[in-house]
Structures are given as C-alpha cells and as structure tokens.
mmCIF file of C-alpha atoms and ligand atoms in Angstrom:
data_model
loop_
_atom_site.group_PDB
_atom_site.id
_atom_site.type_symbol
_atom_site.label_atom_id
_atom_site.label_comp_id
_atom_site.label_asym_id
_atom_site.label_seq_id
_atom_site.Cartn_x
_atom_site.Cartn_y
_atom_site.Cartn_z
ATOM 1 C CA UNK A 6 -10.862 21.832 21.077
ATOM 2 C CA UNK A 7 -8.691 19.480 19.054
ATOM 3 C CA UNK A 8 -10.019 18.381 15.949
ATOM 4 C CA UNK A 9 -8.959 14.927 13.959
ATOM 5 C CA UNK A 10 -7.526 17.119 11.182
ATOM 6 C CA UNK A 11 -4.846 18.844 13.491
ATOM 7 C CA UNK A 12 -4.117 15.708 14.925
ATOM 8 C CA UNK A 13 -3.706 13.800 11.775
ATOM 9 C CA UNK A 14 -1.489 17.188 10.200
ATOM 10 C CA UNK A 15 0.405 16.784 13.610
ATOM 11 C CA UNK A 16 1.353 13.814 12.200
ATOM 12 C CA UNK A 17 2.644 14.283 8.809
ATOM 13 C CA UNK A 18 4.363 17.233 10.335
ATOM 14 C CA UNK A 19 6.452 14.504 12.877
ATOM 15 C CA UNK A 20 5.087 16.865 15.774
ATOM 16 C CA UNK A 21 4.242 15.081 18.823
ATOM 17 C CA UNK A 22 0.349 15.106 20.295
ATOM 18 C CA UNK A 23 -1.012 14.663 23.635
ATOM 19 C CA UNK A 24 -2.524 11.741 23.181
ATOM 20 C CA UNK A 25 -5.943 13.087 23.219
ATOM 21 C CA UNK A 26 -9.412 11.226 22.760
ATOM 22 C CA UNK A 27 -11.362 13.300 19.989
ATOM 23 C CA UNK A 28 -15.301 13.155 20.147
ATOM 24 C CA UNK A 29 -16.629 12.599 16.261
ATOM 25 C CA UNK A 30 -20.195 11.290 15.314
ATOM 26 C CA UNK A 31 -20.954 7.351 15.574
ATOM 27 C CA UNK A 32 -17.598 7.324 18.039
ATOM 28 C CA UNK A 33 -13.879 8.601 19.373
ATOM 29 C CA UNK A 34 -11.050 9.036 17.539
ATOM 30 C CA UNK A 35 -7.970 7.344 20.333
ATOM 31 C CA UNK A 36 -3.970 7.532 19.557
ATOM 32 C CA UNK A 37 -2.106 4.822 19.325
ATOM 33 C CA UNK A 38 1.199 6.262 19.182
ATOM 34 C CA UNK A 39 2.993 9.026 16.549
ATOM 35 C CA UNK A 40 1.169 8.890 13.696
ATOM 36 C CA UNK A 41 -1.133 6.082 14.837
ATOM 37 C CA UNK A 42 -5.326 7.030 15.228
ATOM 38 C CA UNK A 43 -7.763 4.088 15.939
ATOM 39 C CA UNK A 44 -11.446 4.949 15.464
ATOM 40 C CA UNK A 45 -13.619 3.672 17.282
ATOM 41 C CA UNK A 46 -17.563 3.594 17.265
ATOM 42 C CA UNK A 47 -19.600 3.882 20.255
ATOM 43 C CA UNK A 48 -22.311 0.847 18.533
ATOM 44 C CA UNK A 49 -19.349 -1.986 18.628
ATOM 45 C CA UNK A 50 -21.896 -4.921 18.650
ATOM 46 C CA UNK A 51 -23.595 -3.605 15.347
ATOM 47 C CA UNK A 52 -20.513 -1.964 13.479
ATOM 48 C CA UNK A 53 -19.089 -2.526 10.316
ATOM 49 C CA UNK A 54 -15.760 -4.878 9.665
ATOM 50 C CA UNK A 55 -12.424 -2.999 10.566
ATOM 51 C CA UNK A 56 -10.304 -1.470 8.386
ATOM 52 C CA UNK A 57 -6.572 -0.257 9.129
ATOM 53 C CA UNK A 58 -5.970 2.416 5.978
ATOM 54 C CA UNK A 59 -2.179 3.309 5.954
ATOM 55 C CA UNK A 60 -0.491 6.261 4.023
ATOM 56 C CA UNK A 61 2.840 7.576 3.614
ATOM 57 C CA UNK A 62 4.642 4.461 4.199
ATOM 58 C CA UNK A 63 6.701 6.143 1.525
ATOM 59 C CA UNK A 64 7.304 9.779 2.817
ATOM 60 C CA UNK A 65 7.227 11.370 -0.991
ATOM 61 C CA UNK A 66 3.603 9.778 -1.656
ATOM 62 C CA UNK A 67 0.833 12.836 -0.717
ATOM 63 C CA UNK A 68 -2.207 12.041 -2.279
ATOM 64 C CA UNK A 69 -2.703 8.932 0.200
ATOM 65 C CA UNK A 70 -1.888 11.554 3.083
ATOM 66 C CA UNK A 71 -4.349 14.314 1.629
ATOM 67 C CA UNK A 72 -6.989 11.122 1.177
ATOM 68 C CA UNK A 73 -6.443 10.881 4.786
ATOM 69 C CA UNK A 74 -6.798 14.479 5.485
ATOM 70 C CA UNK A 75 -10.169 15.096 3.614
ATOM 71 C CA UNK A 76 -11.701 12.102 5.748
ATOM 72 C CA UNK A 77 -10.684 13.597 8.991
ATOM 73 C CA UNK A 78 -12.206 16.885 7.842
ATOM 74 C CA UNK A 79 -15.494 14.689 7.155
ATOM 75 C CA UNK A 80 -15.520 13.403 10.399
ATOM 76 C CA UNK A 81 -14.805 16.488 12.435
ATOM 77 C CA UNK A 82 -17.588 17.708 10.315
ATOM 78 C CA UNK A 83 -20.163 15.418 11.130
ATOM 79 C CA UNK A 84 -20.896 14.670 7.447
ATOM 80 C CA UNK A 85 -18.627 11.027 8.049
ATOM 81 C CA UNK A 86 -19.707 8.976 10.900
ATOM 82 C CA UNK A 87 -17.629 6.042 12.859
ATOM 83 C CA UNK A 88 -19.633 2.681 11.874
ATOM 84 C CA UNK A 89 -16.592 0.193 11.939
ATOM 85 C CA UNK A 90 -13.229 0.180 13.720
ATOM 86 C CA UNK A 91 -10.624 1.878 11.812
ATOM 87 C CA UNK A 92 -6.768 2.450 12.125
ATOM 88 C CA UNK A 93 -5.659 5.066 10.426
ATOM 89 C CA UNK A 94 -1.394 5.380 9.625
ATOM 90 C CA UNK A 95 0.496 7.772 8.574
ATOM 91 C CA UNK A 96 3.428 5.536 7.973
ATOM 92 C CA UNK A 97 6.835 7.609 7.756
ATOM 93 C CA UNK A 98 6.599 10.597 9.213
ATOM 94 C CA UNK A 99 10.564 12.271 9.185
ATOM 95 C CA UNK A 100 10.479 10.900 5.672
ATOM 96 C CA UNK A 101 7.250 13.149 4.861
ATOM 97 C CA UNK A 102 8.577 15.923 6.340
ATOM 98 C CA UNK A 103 12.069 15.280 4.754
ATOM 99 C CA UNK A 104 10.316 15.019 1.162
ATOM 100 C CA UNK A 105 11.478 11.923 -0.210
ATOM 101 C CA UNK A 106 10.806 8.438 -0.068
ATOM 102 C CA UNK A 107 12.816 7.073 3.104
ATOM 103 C CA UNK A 108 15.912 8.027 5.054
ATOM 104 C CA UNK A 109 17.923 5.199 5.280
ATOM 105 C CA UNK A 110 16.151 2.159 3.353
ATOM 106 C CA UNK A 111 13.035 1.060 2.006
ATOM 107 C CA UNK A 112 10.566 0.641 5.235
ATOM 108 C CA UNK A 113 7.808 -1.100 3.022
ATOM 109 C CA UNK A 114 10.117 -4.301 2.665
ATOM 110 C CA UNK A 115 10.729 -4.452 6.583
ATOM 111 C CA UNK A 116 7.332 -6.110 7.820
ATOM 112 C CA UNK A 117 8.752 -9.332 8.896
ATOM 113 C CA UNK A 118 8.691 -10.722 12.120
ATOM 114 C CA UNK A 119 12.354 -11.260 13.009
ATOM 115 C CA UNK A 120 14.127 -10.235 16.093
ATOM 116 C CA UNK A 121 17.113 -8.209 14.087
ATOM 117 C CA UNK A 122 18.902 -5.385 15.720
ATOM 118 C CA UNK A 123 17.168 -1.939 14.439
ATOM 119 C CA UNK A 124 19.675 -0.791 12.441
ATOM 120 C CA UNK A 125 17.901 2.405 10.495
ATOM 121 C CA UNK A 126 14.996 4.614 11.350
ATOM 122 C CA UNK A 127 12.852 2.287 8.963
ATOM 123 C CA UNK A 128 13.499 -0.633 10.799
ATOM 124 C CA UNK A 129 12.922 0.962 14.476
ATOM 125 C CA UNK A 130 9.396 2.746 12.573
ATOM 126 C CA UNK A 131 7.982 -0.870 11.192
ATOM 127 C CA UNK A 132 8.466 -2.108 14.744
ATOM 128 C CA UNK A 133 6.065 0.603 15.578
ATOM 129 C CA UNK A 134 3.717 -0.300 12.964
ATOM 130 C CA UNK A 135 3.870 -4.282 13.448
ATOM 131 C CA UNK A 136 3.313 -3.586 17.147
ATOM 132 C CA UNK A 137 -0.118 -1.426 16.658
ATOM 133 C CA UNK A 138 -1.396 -3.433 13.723
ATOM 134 C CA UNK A 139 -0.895 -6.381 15.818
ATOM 135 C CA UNK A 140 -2.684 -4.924 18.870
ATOM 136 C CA UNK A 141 -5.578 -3.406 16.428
ATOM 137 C CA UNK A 142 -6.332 -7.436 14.729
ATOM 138 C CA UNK A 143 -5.947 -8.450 17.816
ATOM 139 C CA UNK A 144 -9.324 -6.908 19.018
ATOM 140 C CA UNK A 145 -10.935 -7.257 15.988
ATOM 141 C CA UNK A 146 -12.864 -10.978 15.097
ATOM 142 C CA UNK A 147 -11.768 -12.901 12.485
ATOM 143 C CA UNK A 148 -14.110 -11.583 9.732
ATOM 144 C CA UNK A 149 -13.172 -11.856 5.674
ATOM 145 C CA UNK A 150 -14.903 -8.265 5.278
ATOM 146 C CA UNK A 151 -12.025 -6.708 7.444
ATOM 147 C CA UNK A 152 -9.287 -5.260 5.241
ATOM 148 C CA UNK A 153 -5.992 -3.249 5.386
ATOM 149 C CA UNK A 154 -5.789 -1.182 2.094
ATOM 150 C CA UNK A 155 -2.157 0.711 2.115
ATOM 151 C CA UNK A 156 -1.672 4.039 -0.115
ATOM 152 C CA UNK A 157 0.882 4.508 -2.475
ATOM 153 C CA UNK A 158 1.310 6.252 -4.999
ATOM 154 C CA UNK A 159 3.716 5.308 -7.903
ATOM 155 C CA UNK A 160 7.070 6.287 -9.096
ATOM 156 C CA UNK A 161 6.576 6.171 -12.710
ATOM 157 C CA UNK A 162 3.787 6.434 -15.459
ATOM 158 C CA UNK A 163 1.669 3.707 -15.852
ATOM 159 C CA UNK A 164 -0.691 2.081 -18.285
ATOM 160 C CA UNK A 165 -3.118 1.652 -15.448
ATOM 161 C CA UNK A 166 -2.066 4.703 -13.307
ATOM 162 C CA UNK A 167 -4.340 3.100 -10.774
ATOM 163 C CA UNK A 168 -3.609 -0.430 -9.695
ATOM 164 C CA UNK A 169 -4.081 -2.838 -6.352
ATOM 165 C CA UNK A 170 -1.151 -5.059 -5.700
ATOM 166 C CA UNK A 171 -2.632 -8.493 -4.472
ATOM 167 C CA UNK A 172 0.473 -9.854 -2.145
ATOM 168 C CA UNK A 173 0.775 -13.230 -1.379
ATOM 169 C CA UNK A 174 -0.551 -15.280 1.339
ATOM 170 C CA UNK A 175 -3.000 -17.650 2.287
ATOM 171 C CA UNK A 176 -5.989 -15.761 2.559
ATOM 172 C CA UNK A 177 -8.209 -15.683 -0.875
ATOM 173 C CA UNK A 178 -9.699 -12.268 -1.789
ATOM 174 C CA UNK A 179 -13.335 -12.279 -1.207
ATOM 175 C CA UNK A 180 -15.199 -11.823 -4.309
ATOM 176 C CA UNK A 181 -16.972 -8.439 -2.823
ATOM 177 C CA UNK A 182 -13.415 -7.004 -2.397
ATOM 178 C CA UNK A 183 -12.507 -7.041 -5.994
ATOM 179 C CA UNK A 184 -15.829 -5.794 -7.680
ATOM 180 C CA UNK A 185 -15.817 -2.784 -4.850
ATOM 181 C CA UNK A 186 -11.698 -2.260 -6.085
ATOM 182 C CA UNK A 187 -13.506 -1.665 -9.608
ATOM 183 C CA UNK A 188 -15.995 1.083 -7.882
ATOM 184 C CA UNK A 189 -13.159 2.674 -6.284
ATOM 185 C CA UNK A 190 -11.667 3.167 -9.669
ATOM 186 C CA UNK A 191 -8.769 0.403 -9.781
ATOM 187 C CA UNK A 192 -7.976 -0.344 -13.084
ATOM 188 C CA UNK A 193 -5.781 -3.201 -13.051
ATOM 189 C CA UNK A 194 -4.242 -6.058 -10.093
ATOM 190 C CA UNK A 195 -1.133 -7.715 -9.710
ATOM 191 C CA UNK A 196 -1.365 -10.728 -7.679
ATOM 192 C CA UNK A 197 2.343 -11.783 -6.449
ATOM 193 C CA UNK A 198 3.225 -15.265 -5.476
ATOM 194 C CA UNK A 199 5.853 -14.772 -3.658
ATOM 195 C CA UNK A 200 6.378 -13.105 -0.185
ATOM 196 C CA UNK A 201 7.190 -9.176 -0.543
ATOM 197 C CA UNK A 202 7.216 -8.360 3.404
ATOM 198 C CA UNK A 203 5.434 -5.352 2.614
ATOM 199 C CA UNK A 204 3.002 -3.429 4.782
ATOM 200 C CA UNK A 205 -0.618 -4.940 3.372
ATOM 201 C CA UNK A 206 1.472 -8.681 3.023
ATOM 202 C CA UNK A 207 2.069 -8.176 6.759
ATOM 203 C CA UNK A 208 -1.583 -8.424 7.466
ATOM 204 C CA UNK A 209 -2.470 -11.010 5.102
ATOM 205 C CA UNK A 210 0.623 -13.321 5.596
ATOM 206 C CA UNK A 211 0.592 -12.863 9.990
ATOM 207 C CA UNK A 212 -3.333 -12.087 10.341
ATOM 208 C CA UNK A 213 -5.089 -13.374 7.502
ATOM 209 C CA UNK A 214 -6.367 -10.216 6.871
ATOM 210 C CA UNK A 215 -7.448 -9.187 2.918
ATOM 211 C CA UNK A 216 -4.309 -6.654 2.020
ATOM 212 C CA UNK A 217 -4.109 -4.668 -0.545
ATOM 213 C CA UNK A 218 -1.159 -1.798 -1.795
ATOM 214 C CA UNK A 219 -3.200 0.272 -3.474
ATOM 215 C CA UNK A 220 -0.976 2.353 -6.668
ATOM 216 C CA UNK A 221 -2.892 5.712 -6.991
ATOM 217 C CA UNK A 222 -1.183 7.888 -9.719
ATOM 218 C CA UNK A 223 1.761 9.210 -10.032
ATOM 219 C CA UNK A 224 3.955 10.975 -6.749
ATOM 220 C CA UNK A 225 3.538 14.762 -6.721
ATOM 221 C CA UNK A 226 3.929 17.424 -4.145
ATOM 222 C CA UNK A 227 1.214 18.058 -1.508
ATOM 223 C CA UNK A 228 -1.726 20.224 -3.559
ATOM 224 C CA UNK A 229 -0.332 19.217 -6.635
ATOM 225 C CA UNK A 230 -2.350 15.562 -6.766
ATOM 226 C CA UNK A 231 -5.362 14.968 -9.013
ATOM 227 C CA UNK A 232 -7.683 14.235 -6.279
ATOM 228 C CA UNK A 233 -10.688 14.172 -8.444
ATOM 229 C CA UNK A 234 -9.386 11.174 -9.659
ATOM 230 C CA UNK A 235 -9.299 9.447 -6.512
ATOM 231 C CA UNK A 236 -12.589 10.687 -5.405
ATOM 232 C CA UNK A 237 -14.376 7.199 -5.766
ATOM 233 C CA UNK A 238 -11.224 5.872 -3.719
ATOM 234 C CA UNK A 239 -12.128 8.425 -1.178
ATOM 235 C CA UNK A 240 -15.678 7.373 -1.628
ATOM 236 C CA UNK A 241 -15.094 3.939 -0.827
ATOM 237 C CA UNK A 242 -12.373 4.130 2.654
ATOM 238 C CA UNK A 243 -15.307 6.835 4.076
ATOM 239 C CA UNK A 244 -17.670 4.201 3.390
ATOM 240 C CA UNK A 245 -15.168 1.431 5.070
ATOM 241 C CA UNK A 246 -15.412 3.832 8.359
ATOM 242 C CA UNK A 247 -19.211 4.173 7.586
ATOM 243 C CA UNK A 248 -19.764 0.725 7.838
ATOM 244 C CA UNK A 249 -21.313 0.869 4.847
ATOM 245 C CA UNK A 250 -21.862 -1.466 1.607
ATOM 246 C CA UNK A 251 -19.501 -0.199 -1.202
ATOM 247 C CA UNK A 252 -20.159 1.084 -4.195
ATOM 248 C CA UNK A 253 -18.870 -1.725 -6.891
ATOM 249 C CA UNK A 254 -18.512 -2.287 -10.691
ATOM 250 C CA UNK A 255 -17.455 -5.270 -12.614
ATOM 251 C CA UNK A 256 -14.998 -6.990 -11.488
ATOM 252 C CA UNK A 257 -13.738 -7.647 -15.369
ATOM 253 C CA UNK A 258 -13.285 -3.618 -15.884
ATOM 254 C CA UNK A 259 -10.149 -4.523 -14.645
ATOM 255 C CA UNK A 260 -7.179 -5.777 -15.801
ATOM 256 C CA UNK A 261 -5.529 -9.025 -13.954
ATOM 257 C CA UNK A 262 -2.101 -9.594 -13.887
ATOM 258 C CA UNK A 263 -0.225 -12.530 -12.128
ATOM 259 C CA UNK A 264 3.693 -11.960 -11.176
ATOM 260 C CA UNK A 265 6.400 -14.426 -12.349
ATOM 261 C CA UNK A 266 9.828 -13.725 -11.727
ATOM 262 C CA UNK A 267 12.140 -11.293 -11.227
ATOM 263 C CA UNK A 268 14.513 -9.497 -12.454
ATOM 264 C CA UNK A 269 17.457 -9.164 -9.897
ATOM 265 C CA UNK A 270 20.733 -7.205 -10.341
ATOM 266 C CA UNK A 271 23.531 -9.462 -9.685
ATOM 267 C CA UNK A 272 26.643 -7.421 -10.221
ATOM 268 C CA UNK A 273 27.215 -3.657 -10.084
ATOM 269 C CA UNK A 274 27.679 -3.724 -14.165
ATOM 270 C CA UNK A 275 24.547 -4.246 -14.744
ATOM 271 C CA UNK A 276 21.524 -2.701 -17.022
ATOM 272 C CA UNK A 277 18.171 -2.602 -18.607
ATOM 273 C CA UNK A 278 17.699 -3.125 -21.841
ATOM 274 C CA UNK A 279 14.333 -0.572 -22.223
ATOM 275 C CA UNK A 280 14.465 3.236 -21.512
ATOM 276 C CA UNK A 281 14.627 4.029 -17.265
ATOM 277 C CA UNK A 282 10.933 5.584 -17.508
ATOM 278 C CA UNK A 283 8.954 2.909 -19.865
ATOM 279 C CA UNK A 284 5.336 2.964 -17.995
ATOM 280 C CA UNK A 285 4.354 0.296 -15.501
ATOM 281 C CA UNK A 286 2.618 -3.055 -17.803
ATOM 282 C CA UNK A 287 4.133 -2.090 -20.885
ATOM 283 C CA UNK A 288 4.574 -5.099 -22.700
ATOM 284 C CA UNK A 289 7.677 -7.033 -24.025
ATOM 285 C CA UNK A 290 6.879 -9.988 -27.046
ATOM 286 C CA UNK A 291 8.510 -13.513 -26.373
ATOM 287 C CA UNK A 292 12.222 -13.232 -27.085
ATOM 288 C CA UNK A 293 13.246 -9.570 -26.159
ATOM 289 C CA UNK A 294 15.923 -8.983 -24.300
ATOM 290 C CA UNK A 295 14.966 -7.159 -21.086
ATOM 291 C CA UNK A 296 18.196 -6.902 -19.056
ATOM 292 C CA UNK A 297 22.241 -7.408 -19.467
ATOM 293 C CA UNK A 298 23.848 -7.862 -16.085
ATOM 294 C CA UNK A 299 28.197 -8.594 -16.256
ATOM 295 C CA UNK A 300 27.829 -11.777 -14.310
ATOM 296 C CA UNK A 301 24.294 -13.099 -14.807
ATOM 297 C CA UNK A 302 24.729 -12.588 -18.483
ATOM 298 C CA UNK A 303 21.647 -11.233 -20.555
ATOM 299 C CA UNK A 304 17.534 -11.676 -19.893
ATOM 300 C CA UNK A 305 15.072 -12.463 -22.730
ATOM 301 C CA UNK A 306 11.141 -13.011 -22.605
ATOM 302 C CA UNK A 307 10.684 -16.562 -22.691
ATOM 303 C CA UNK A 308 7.530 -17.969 -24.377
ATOM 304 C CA UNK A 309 4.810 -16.070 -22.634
ATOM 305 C CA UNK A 310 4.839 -12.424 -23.088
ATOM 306 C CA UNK A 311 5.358 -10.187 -19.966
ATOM 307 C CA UNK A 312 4.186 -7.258 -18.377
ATOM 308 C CA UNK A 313 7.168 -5.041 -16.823
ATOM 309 C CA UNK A 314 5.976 -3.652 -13.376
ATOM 310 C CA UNK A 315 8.350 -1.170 -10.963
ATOM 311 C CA UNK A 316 11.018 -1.287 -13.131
ATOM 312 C CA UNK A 317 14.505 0.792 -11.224
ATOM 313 C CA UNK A 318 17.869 -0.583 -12.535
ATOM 314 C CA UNK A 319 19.572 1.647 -9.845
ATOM 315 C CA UNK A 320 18.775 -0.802 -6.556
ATOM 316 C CA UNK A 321 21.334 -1.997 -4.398
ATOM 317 C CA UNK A 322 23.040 -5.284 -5.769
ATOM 318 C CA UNK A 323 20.591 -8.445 -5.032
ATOM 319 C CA UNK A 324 17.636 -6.407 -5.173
ATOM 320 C CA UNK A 325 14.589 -6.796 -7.737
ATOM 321 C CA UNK A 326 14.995 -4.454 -10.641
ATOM 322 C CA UNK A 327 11.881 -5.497 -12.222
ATOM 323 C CA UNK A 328 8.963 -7.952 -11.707
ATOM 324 C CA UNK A 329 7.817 -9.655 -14.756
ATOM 325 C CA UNK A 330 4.123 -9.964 -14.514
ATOM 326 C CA UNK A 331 1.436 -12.122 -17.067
ATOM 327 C CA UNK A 332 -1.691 -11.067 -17.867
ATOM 328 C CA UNK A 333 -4.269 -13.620 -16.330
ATOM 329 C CA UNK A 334 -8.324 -13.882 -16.198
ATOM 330 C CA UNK A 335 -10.525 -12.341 -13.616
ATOM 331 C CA UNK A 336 -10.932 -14.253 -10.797
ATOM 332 C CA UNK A 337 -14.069 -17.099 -11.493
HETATM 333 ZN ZN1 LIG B 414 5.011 3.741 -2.170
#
C-alpha cells in the first residue's frame, strides 16, 4: 500500500507516481500532478478553510520539505486527520534533487499571468503551479480564513531568523492570521508595497487569498535543520489540515517592518557598501552610504533609518540588490 510519505519523497526525489488516491483519516490524499497532493476530507460541508502549503520553491531550502514530510508521516499515521482542503507543493523538484536553488532562474519571481514563451525549466514549472493553484481556489469559497503560507528558508543570518513576508495586494490580513503567525513562532513581518510576483503574491494579488512567504532559518542540508525550532510552525500547518483553531500569541511579540525602496544594480561596476553577509534587518542610521553603483552613482539612508532585508550584490544587472525596509507599528 502506498503511503503519503512515499508519495510526497517521490516527489522531492523528481520520480514520477501513479497518480494514486491514498486513504488517510478525516479524507484522501489525490495528485494533482508531479509534486502536486490535494487533501481532501470526506466532511466537506463542515471542514475547515483551505490551505495550499508550498515548499521547495527554492530547491536548496529542506526544512520546508522535511515540515512537509513529518505531516505526511502524521497523517499516514492516523495521529493528523483531514478537516480542511489542503494543497500541498513541493515546488522545484530537479532543483531539489540538483541541490541548489534553481537551474536556470529564479522560479519564485515567475508567478505572473502573462502568455510569454517558456523559456527555462522555471518558467515551464510556475505554469504548473499557476495552473493547480488556480484549479484548487477555484473550488474553494471565498473565505478570509483560507490561506497559502509558502516555505522558505533564508540565505543569510538574520536578526529575526524567522520572519513572514506580507506581499502586496488588495486583500488585508485578517487580524487572526497575524496573532496565530506569533504562535507559530514568527518573529518579525515585512509587508511590501509593491508587486514581487512571487508564489504567496500570486494568491493574494489573482485570488485574494491571505499569502504569506514564510523565512524559517537559515538553508542547510536535509537532516541538518533545527526542526525543534519550527515545531510550533509544524504545530500550526497540522492544525490548518485539522481544521482546527490555532494556537496564537500577541500579535506585538513581533516585529513589523514596512518595505520602501530598493536598491537596484544599474551597471555591472557596481557594489555594496556593508560586508556580503551583514544579517537580514540590520540597521543603517540616516546618512550612511549603503551602495556605490558606476552609473547610478552612490546610495545613502535618507532621513528615516532602514532595515536592510535580502541583501545579494551579485544579481543580474536591473535586479534588486537590497530592499530597504522601516520599522512600523503592529497592525491596530
Ligand atoms: Zn526561498
């Protein structure tokens, strides 16, 4: 008999399935395609709001994959029953089992709805995901409870190693979203204001969905992740599947953070003014320089003091090599 687990390590090892329809507790388990496993509970009438949960959109980032894992071992168990749709992702599967991040370009800035030839193996994979996150809001009623949170985990040390990224978009965050972030353990948010065509703005901006990327540590190899720290993460997506209330904490435990503008590299001379592996939110005083690029000329702080967030002076020429971000209030 197939179990969940195999189907979802099937997965991350880019080995095909048959397509089968697993039996768990509550409901099935049906695939949607390579890497793509909707649950769905027998109750549908009484069932929790949806949730799509998506790892290893970035094919280096484990701990959202072994997340993933340990609920599929929960439900083949028994001990996790199906209370609310789910979709479960496993985003980039010949990057995981390549190792690094992507093959050919960054898939988690190609969520836009544009009829472009596919010109990489990230472009032809977000087609895939567009298409089955589509299909999957499609069935599900337009509820503020449902929510896509996307794993990540980060490239760099950070002041808050474990952060939500709010992107923009019309829908506002309901107020029980952000005090059960704090009882998963997020420590701080960045709300952008500006579109990002990543995979959680792809539900908010086309579905009005509550989206969330979701920063959880630092990348390390598979078995090499601090899952203990995650566990009230874990916690909280098996209690998304569950159907059940979260557990939540004050919203003002955590840090808020608004994001202002960025820092682009214009010409190929260009570089940062701060050493390559300063930690996400460290701080820069009104005045200091923060970049010197040949043809854009050099970038200070202006009057407010900013927060530097997924800094990388190596990106390709027009691309952001930093976000400057303010610190803001919780949300009233
Ligand atoms: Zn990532």
């Amino acid at each position: 008999m197939t179990t969940l687990r195999a189907v979802v390590d099937a997965a991350i090892a880019d080995r095909a399935t048959d397509h089968p329809t697993i039996r768990l507790i509550g409901g099935q388990a049906v695939a949607r395609g390579p890497g793509l496993i909707a649950l769905c509970p027998d109750e549908a009438a009484e069932c929790g709001p949806a949730t799509v949960i998506s790892a290893g959109i970035h094919g280096n980032e484990t701990a959202p994959l072994e997340l993933v894992q340990r609920l599929a071992d929960a439900l083949d168990a028994g001990t996790l029953a199906v209370g609310a749709p789910a979709l479960l992702v496993i985003g980039h599967p010949a990057a995981i089992v390549a190792g690094c991040r992507y093959l050919d370009t960054n898939l988690n800035r190609l969520f836009r709805r544009q009829r472009s030839v596919s010109v990489s193996a990230e472009h032809t994979r977000a087609e895939q995901l567009m298409a089955c996150v589509d299909a999957f809001w499609a069935e599900q009623p337009m509820d503020a409870a449902t929510l896509h949170l996307d794993l990540h985990t980060a490239i760099r040390e950070s002041r808050y190693p474990r952060f939500a990224v709010e992107p923009a978009g019309a829908v506002v965050t309901p107020k029980a979203v952000w005090a059960a972030l704090a009882g998963a353990g997020m420590q701080a948010v960045l709300s952008q204001t500006d579109d990002s065509w990543t995979f959680s703005h792809y539900s908010r901006f086309y579905h009005r969905r509550p989206a969330f990327t979701l920063e959880l540590g630092r990348v390390a190899a598979f078995g090499a992740n601090d899952l203990a720290a995650l566990a009230p993460m874990q916690a909280w997506l098996a209690a998304r599947i569950a159907g059940e209330s979260a557990v939540t904490a004050d919203v003002a435990d955590m840090a808020f953070f608004r994001a202002g503008a960025e820092l682009i590299r214009v010409s190929e001379d260009f570089e940062l003014a701060f050493d390559d592996d300063v930690a996400n939110f460290t701080a820069f005083p009104p005045g200091a320089l923060l970049a010197r690029d040949a043809r854009a000329g050099p970038t200070h702080v202006s009057a407010t003091p900013i927060h530097i967030v997924f800094p990388n002076a190596d990106v390709e020429l027009g691309a952001r090599a930093a976000l400057l971000a303010e610190a803001v209030s919780p949300p009233a």
